[in-house]
CSV table of C-alpha atoms in Angstrom, one decimal:
chain,number,residue,atom,x,y,z
A,1,MET,CA,5.1,23.5,14.4
A,2,LEU,CA,8.1,25.0,12.0
A,3,ILE,CA,10.4,22.2,13.1
A,4,PRO,CA,8.2,19.3,13.2
A,5,SER,CA,6.7,20.0,9.4
A,6,GLY,CA,10.3,20.0,8.6
A,7,TYR,CA,11.2,16.8,9.5
A,8,LEU,CA,7.4,15.4,8.0
A,9,VAL,CA,8.4,16.9,4.9
A,10,ILE,CA,12.2,16.2,4.6
A,11,GLY,CA,11.4,12.4,5.7
A,12,LEU,CA,8.8,12.1,3.1
A,13,ILE,CA,11.1,13.0,0.5
A,14,LEU,CA,13.5,11.0,1.5
A,15,LEU,CA,11.3,8.7,1.9
A,16,ILE,CA,9.7,8.5,-1.8
A,17,PHE,CA,13.5,8.6,-2.9
A,18,ALA,CA,14.9,5.9,-0.9
A,19,ALA,CA,11.9,3.7,-1.7
A,20,ASP,CA,12.6,4.5,-5.9
A,21,LYS,CA,15.8,3.0,-5.4
A,22,PHE,CA,14.9,0.3,-3.5
A,23,ILE,CA,12.5,-1.2,-5.4
A,24,ILE,CA,14.6,-0.1,-8.7
A,25,GLY,CA,17.7,-2.4,-6.5
A,26,ALA,CA,16.2,-5.3,-5.3
A,27,ALA,CA,14.2,-5.9,-9.2
A,28,ALA,CA,17.0,-5.8,-10.9
A,29,LEU,CA,19.1,-7.7,-8.3
A,30,ALA,CA,16.8,-10.4,-8.4
A,31,LYS,CA,16.7,-10.3,-12.3
A,32,HIS,CA,20.9,-10.3,-12.3
A,33,LEU,CA,20.2,-13.6,-9.9
A,34,GLY,CA,17.8,-15.2,-12.8
A,35,VAL,CA,14.9,-14.9,-11.2
A,36,SER,CA,11.6,-14.1,-14.0
A,37,THR,CA,10.5,-10.7,-14.1
A,38,MET,CA,6.5,-12.3,-13.7
A,39,LEU,CA,8.4,-13.1,-10.3
A,40,VAL,CA,10.0,-9.8,-9.9
A,41,GLY,CA,6.6,-7.5,-10.2
A,42,LEU,CA,4.6,-9.7,-8.3
A,43,ILE,CA,6.9,-10.0,-5.2
A,44,VAL,CA,10.0,-7.6,-5.5
A,45,VAL,CA,7.5,-4.8,-7.1
A,46,GLY,CA,4.3,-5.4,-4.5
A,47,PHE,CA,6.3,-5.8,-1.9
A,48,GLY,CA,8.6,-2.6,-2.0
A,49,THR,CA,5.8,0.2,-3.0
A,50,SER,CA,4.7,-1.3,0.9
A,51,ALA,CA,8.2,-0.6,2.0
A,52,PRO,CA,7.6,2.9,3.2
A,53,GLU,CA,4.3,2.3,5.2
A,54,MET,CA,6.4,-1.2,6.8
A,55,VAL,CA,9.2,0.7,8.1
A,56,VAL,CA,7.2,3.3,9.3
A,57,SER,CA,5.1,1.1,11.2
A,58,ALA,CA,7.4,-0.4,12.9
A,59,ILE,CA,9.8,2.8,14.0
A,60,ALA,CA,6.4,4.0,15.0
A,61,SER,CA,5.5,0.5,17.0
A,62,PHE,CA,9.4,0.7,18.8
A,63,LYS,CA,8.5,4.3,20.1
A,64,GLY,CA,4.9,3.4,21.2
A,65,ASN,CA,2.7,5.0,18.9
A,66,SER,CA,1.2,2.1,17.5
A,67,GLY,CA,-1.8,4.2,16.9
A,68,LEU,CA,-0.3,5.6,14.1
A,69,ALA,CA,1.3,2.5,12.3
A,70,MET,CA,-2.3,1.0,12.6
A,71,GLY,CA,-3.7,4.2,10.9
A,72,ASN,CA,-1.0,4.2,8.7
A,73,ALA,CA,-2.1,0.5,7.6
A,74,VAL,CA,-5.4,1.1,6.9
A,75,GLY,CA,-5.4,5.0,6.1
A,76,SER,CA,-3.1,3.9,3.2
A,77,ASN,CA,-5.2,0.7,2.0
A,78,ILE,CA,-8.1,3.9,2.0
A,79,THR,CA,-5.8,6.1,0.0
A,80,ASN,CA,-4.2,3.3,-2.2
A,81,ILE,CA,-7.9,2.9,-3.4
A,82,ALA,CA,-10.2,5.8,-3.2
A,83,LEU,CA,-7.7,8.2,-4.1
A,84,VAL,CA,-4.5,6.6,-6.2
A,85,LEU,CA,-6.7,4.8,-8.4
A,86,GLY,CA,-9.5,7.2,-8.3
A,87,VAL,CA,-6.9,9.4,-9.8
A,88,GLY,CA,-5.1,6.8,-12.2
A,89,LEU,CA,-8.8,6.5,-13.7
A,90,LEU,CA,-9.2,10.2,-14.4
A,91,ILE,CA,-6.4,9.9,-16.4
A,92,THR,CA,-7.3,7.1,-18.6
A,93,PRO,CA,-9.7,4.5,-18.6
A,94,MET,CA,-7.8,0.9,-17.8
A,95,GLN,CA,-8.3,-2.7,-18.8
A,96,VAL,CA,-6.5,-5.0,-16.9
A,97,LYS,CA,-5.2,-8.4,-19.4
A,98,SER,CA,-2.7,-9.9,-16.7
A,99,LYS,CA,-4.0,-13.1,-15.4
A,100,ILE,CA,-2.3,-12.9,-12.3
A,101,ILE,CA,-3.4,-9.3,-11.4
A,102,LYS,CA,-7.1,-10.9,-11.7
A,103,ARG,CA,-6.3,-13.2,-9.1
A,104,GLU,CA,-4.6,-11.0,-6.4
A,105,MET,CA,-8.3,-9.1,-6.4
A,106,PRO,CA,-9.6,-11.9,-4.6
A,107,ILE,CA,-6.7,-12.6,-2.6
A,108,LEU,CA,-7.3,-9.2,-1.1
A,109,LEU,CA,-10.7,-9.2,0.0
A,110,MET,CA,-9.9,-12.3,2.1
A,111,VAL,CA,-6.5,-10.8,3.5
A,112,CYS,CA,-9.0,-8.1,4.5
A,113,LEU,CA,-11.4,-10.2,6.1
A,114,LEU,CA,-9.3,-12.2,7.6
A,115,ALA,CA,-7.6,-8.8,9.2
A,116,LEU,CA,-10.8,-8.4,10.8
A,117,PHE,CA,-12.0,-10.9,11.8
A,118,LEU,CA,-8.5,-10.8,14.3
A,119,LEU,CA,-9.1,-7.5,14.6
A,120,LEU,CA,-12.8,-7.8,16.1
A,121,ASP,CA,-12.0,-8.0,19.9
A,122,LEU,CA,-10.5,-4.3,19.6
A,123,SER,CA,-7.1,-5.2,19.6
A,124,LEU,CA,-3.7,-6.2,18.1
A,125,THR,CA,-1.9,-8.6,19.6
A,126,PHE,CA,1.3,-10.7,19.7
A,127,VAL,CA,-0.6,-13.2,17.8
A,128,ASP,CA,-2.6,-11.8,15.6
A,129,GLY,CA,0.6,-10.2,14.7
A,130,VAL,CA,2.5,-13.6,13.6
A,131,ILE,CA,-1.0,-15.0,12.2
A,132,LEU,CA,-1.0,-12.1,9.5
A,133,LEU,CA,3.0,-12.6,9.1
A,134,ILE,CA,2.8,-15.7,8.5
A,135,SER,CA,-0.2,-15.5,6.1
A,136,MET,CA,1.9,-13.1,4.2
A,137,LEU,CA,5.0,-16.1,3.5
A,138,ALA,CA,2.1,-17.8,2.6
A,139,VAL,CA,0.8,-15.4,-0.3
A,140,THR,CA,4.3,-14.4,-1.2
A,141,LEU,CA,5.0,-18.3,-1.7
A,142,LEU,CA,1.7,-18.4,-3.7
A,143,LEU,CA,2.5,-15.2,-5.9
A,144,GLY,CA,6.0,-16.8,-6.1
A,145,PHE,CA,4.7,-20.3,-7.4
A,146,LEU,CA,2.6,-18.4,-9.9
A,147,GLY,CA,5.4,-16.0,-11.3
A,148,VAL,CA,7.6,-19.0,-11.7
A,149,THR,CA,5.1,-21.4,-13.3
A,150,GLU,CA,3.3,-18.7,-15.3
A,151,SER,CA,4.2,-17.7,-18.8
A,152,LYS,CA,5.2,-13.9,-19.5
A,153,ASP,CA,2.3,-11.6,-20.1
A,154,SER,CA,1.2,-8.2,-20.3
A,155,TYR,CA,2.5,-7.7,-16.5
A,156,SER,CA,5.6,-9.0,-17.0
A,157,ASP,CA,6.2,-6.9,-20.0
A,158,GLU,CA,5.0,-3.5,-18.3
A,159,VAL,CA,7.4,-4.3,-15.5
A,160,GLU,CA,10.3,-4.7,-17.6
A,161,SER,CA,9.5,-1.6,-19.7
A,162,GLU,CA,8.8,0.3,-16.6
A,163,TYR,CA,12.0,-0.5,-14.4
A,164,ASP,CA,15.6,-0.7,-16.2
A,165,LEU,CA,16.7,-4.4,-14.7
A,166,SER,CA,19.7,-4.1,-17.1
A,167,ILE,CA,21.5,-1.8,-14.4
A,168,LYS,CA,24.9,-3.3,-13.5
A,169,MET,CA,24.4,-5.7,-10.6
A,170,SER,CA,27.2,-3.5,-8.6
A,171,HIS,CA,24.5,-0.8,-9.3
A,172,ALA,CA,21.9,-2.8,-8.0
A,173,VAL,CA,23.0,-3.8,-4.7
A,174,LEU,CA,24.4,0.0,-3.8
A,175,PHE,CA,20.7,0.7,-4.7
A,176,LEU,CA,19.3,-1.8,-2.8
A,177,LEU,CA,21.7,-0.7,0.2
A,178,PHE,CA,20.9,2.9,0.2
A,179,GLY,CA,17.1,2.4,0.0
A,180,ILE,CA,17.9,-0.3,3.5
A,181,ILE,CA,20.0,2.6,5.5
A,182,VAL,CA,18.0,5.7,4.0
A,183,LEU,CA,14.3,4.3,4.7
A,184,PRO,CA,14.7,4.1,8.4
A,185,LEU,CA,16.1,7.3,9.0
A,186,ALA,CA,13.7,9.0,6.7
A,187,SER,CA,10.5,7.1,8.5
A,188,GLN,CA,12.2,7.8,11.7
A,189,LEU,CA,12.0,11.7,10.7
A,190,MET,CA,8.7,11.3,9.4
A,191,VAL,CA,7.4,9.6,12.7
A,192,VAL,CA,8.8,12.1,15.2
A,193,GLY,CA,7.1,15.2,12.9
A,194,ALA,CA,4.2,13.2,12.4
A,195,THR,CA,3.6,12.6,16.7
A,196,ASP,CA,5.0,16.2,17.5
A,197,ILE,CA,1.9,18.1,14.7
A,198,ALA,CA,-0.3,15.1,16.3
A,199,GLN,CA,0.2,17.1,20.2
A,200,TYR,CA,0.2,19.7,18.5
A,201,PHE,CA,-3.5,19.9,17.1
A,202,GLY,CA,-4.3,17.6,20.2
A,203,VAL,CA,-5.7,14.6,17.8
A,204,SER,CA,-4.6,11.1,18.4
A,205,ASP,CA,-1.8,9.5,16.4
A,206,LEU,CA,-4.2,7.3,14.7
A,207,VAL,CA,-5.6,10.2,13.2
A,208,ILE,CA,-2.3,11.6,11.7
A,209,GLY,CA,-1.4,8.1,10.9
A,210,LEU,CA,-4.6,7.8,8.9
A,211,THR,CA,-4.2,10.9,7.3
A,212,VAL,CA,-1.1,12.9,6.7
A,213,VAL,CA,1.3,9.4,7.1
A,214,ALA,CA,-0.9,7.5,5.2
A,215,LEU,CA,-1.5,9.8,2.1
A,216,GLY,CA,2.7,10.5,2.4
A,217,THR,CA,3.7,7.0,2.3
A,218,SER,CA,1.1,6.3,-0.6
A,219,LEU,CA,2.8,8.9,-2.7
A,220,PRO,CA,5.2,6.3,-4.7
A,221,GLU,CA,1.9,4.2,-5.4
A,222,LEU,CA,0.3,7.8,-6.7
A,223,ALA,CA,3.7,8.8,-8.5
A,224,ALA,CA,3.6,5.3,-10.3
A,225,ILE,CA,-0.1,5.1,-11.6
A,226,ILE,CA,0.3,8.1,-13.1
A,227,ALA,CA,3.3,6.9,-14.6
A,228,SER,CA,2.1,3.9,-15.4
A,229,ALA,CA,-1.7,5.6,-16.6
A,230,ALA,CA,0.6,7.9,-18.9
A,231,LYS,CA,2.0,5.0,-20.6
A,232,LYS,CA,-0.9,2.9,-20.9
A,233,GLU,CA,0.6,0.4,-18.8
A,234,HIS,CA,-2.7,-0.6,-17.1
A,235,ASP,CA,-1.5,-3.9,-15.6
A,236,LEU,CA,1.7,-2.5,-13.6
A,237,ALA,CA,-0.8,0.2,-11.9
A,238,ILE,CA,-3.7,-1.5,-10.7
A,239,GLY,CA,-1.0,-4.6,-9.8
A,240,ASN,CA,0.9,-2.0,-7.9
A,241,ILE,CA,-2.0,-1.1,-6.0
A,242,VAL,CA,-3.5,-4.4,-5.5
A,243,GLY,CA,0.0,-5.6,-4.1
A,244,SER,CA,0.6,-3.1,-1.9
A,245,ASN,CA,-2.8,-3.4,-0.1
A,246,ILE,CA,-2.3,-6.8,0.4
A,247,PHE,CA,1.3,-6.1,2.1
A,248,ASN,CA,0.1,-3.8,4.0
A,249,LEU,CA,-2.3,-5.7,5.9
A,250,LEU,CA,-0.3,-8.9,6.4
A,251,GLY,CA,2.8,-7.0,7.0
A,252,VAL,CA,2.5,-3.6,8.0
A,253,ILE,CA,0.0,-4.4,10.5
A,254,GLY,CA,1.6,-7.7,11.2
A,255,ILE,CA,4.9,-6.0,12.4
A,256,SER,CA,3.3,-3.6,13.9
A,257,GLY,CA,1.3,-6.4,16.4
A,258,VAL,CA,4.5,-8.3,16.8
A,259,ILE,CA,6.5,-5.6,18.2
A,260,ASN,CA,3.4,-3.8,20.4
A,261,ASP,CA,0.1,-4.9,21.7
A,262,TYR,CA,-2.8,-2.2,20.5
A,263,GLU,CA,-5.8,-1.3,21.6
A,264,PHE,CA,-8.2,0.6,19.9
A,265,SER,CA,-11.7,2.0,20.0
A,266,ARG,CA,-14.8,0.4,18.4
A,267,ARG,CA,-15.4,4.0,16.2
A,268,PHE,CA,-12.2,2.7,14.6
A,269,LEU,CA,-13.1,-0.5,13.7
A,270,MET,CA,-17.1,0.3,12.6
A,271,PHE,CA,-16.0,2.9,10.6
A,272,ASP,CA,-12.4,3.9,9.5
A,273,TYR,CA,-11.8,-0.8,9.2
A,274,LEU,CA,-15.1,-0.8,7.7
A,275,TYR,CA,-14.6,2.1,5.1
A,276,MET,CA,-11.4,0.0,4.0
A,277,VAL,CA,-13.7,-2.7,3.6
A,278,ILE,CA,-16.4,-1.6,2.0
A,279,LEU,CA,-13.7,0.1,-0.9
A,280,THR,CA,-12.1,-3.4,-1.4
A,281,VAL,CA,-15.2,-5.1,-1.8
A,282,PHE,CA,-16.2,-1.9,-4.6
A,283,LEU,CA,-12.7,-2.6,-6.2
A,284,PHE,CA,-13.9,-6.4,-6.0
A,285,ILE,CA,-17.2,-6.0,-7.3
A,286,VAL,CA,-15.9,-3.6,-10.0
A,287,SER,CA,-13.0,-6.3,-11.0
A,288,ILE,CA,-15.7,-8.8,-11.6
A,289,TYR,CA,-17.6,-6.6,-13.7
A,290,PHE,CA,-15.1,-4.6,-15.9
A,291,VAL,CA,-11.8,-6.5,-15.0
A,292,LEU,CA,-12.9,-10.3,-15.4
A,293,LYS,CA,-15.2,-9.7,-18.5
A,294,ASP,CA,-12.0,-7.4,-20.1
A,295,ARG,CA,-13.9,-4.5,-20.3
A,296,PHE,CA,-11.9,-1.2,-19.9
A,297,VAL,CA,-12.7,0.4,-15.7
A,298,SER,CA,-15.1,3.7,-16.8
A,299,ARG,CA,-13.6,7.6,-15.7
A,300,LEU,CA,-16.9,7.5,-13.6
A,301,ILE,CA,-15.5,4.6,-11.5
A,302,GLY,CA,-12.4,7.1,-10.8
A,303,VAL,CA,-14.8,10.1,-10.3
A,304,ILE,CA,-16.9,7.9,-7.3
A,305,LEU,CA,-13.7,6.7,-5.7
A,306,VAL,CA,-11.7,10.3,-5.4
A,307,LEU,CA,-15.3,11.6,-4.1
A,308,LEU,CA,-15.0,8.7,-1.4
A,309,TYR,CA,-12.0,9.9,-0.5
A,310,VAL,CA,-13.0,13.4,-0.3
A,311,SER,CA,-15.9,12.4,1.6
A,312,TYR,CA,-13.7,10.1,4.4
A,313,MET,CA,-11.5,13.0,5.1
A,314,ILE,CA,-14.0,16.0,5.5
A,315,TRP,CA,-15.9,13.2,8.0
A,316,LEU,CA,-12.7,12.4,9.5
A,317,PHE,CA,-11.7,16.0,10.0
A,318,VAL,CA,-15.3,17.3,11.3
A,319,SER,CA,-15.7,13.6,13.7
A,320,LYS,CA,-12.6,14.9,15.4
A,321,ALA,CA,-12.9,18.0,15.3
A,322,SER,CA,-16.5,17.8,17.2
């Protein structure tokens, strides 16, 4: 157990560090190329926060551990909403002012339902993966259009204040290349460690993906929301979560399906995926009540979300142990 645990921890540390450099490098490079800050935030930052999940899932699928990939995508979305957003709200109530973030909320719900429709046959196929990746391209183009046509708002201001986009282009390229090179290596360590741990405890790679790997790949979002909440950058905090979840469903699951077909149990669909859907619907309802009316999302919602995450983890381990 010592060696697999070491792989997992080292891979996780490298993954977080590489993802951070990747985001900064990509955002700064885009800014040097004349891309608007709004577009940088919507696409580069949103895509970048999902980079760990995408690379981990791609490598897992190539190695035949598609369960790890699927669990990572669904588990990361559960973790992002219930734990990451919950912790952020416990730190401070949040208010979303950006029109763009408000528009991303219904997009996330539609993406969630699209993926559910494709997975109703209890399998992830190549065709499903292609549909999801095409949908990701469509969403990216839509966000790109909004980023170009919309004027600066609170979200773009927070992106500029949070990320140092003034670094030299050479440094931006180096950061980007570092992230591209190290992300796969770190993900490989995580996949090997997680797979060996799953075999040691006699649980499926799907469960490890839903728990350990999902939590690990969501740590960049957790760190980001704590920093953003402390700086009162509410739009950036919530925008990262919503954007990350959209790319997780379309990109992570899509890439996994294109690489390898995967059949899963009805139990996974009816509980784990359904739990993610319920959390997404809850987030959508919260956005209607609080966000669209320009009210602060209260700490009570944070308490509810964290309790939902803890309850899910307890149920998951109890049900798998029984």
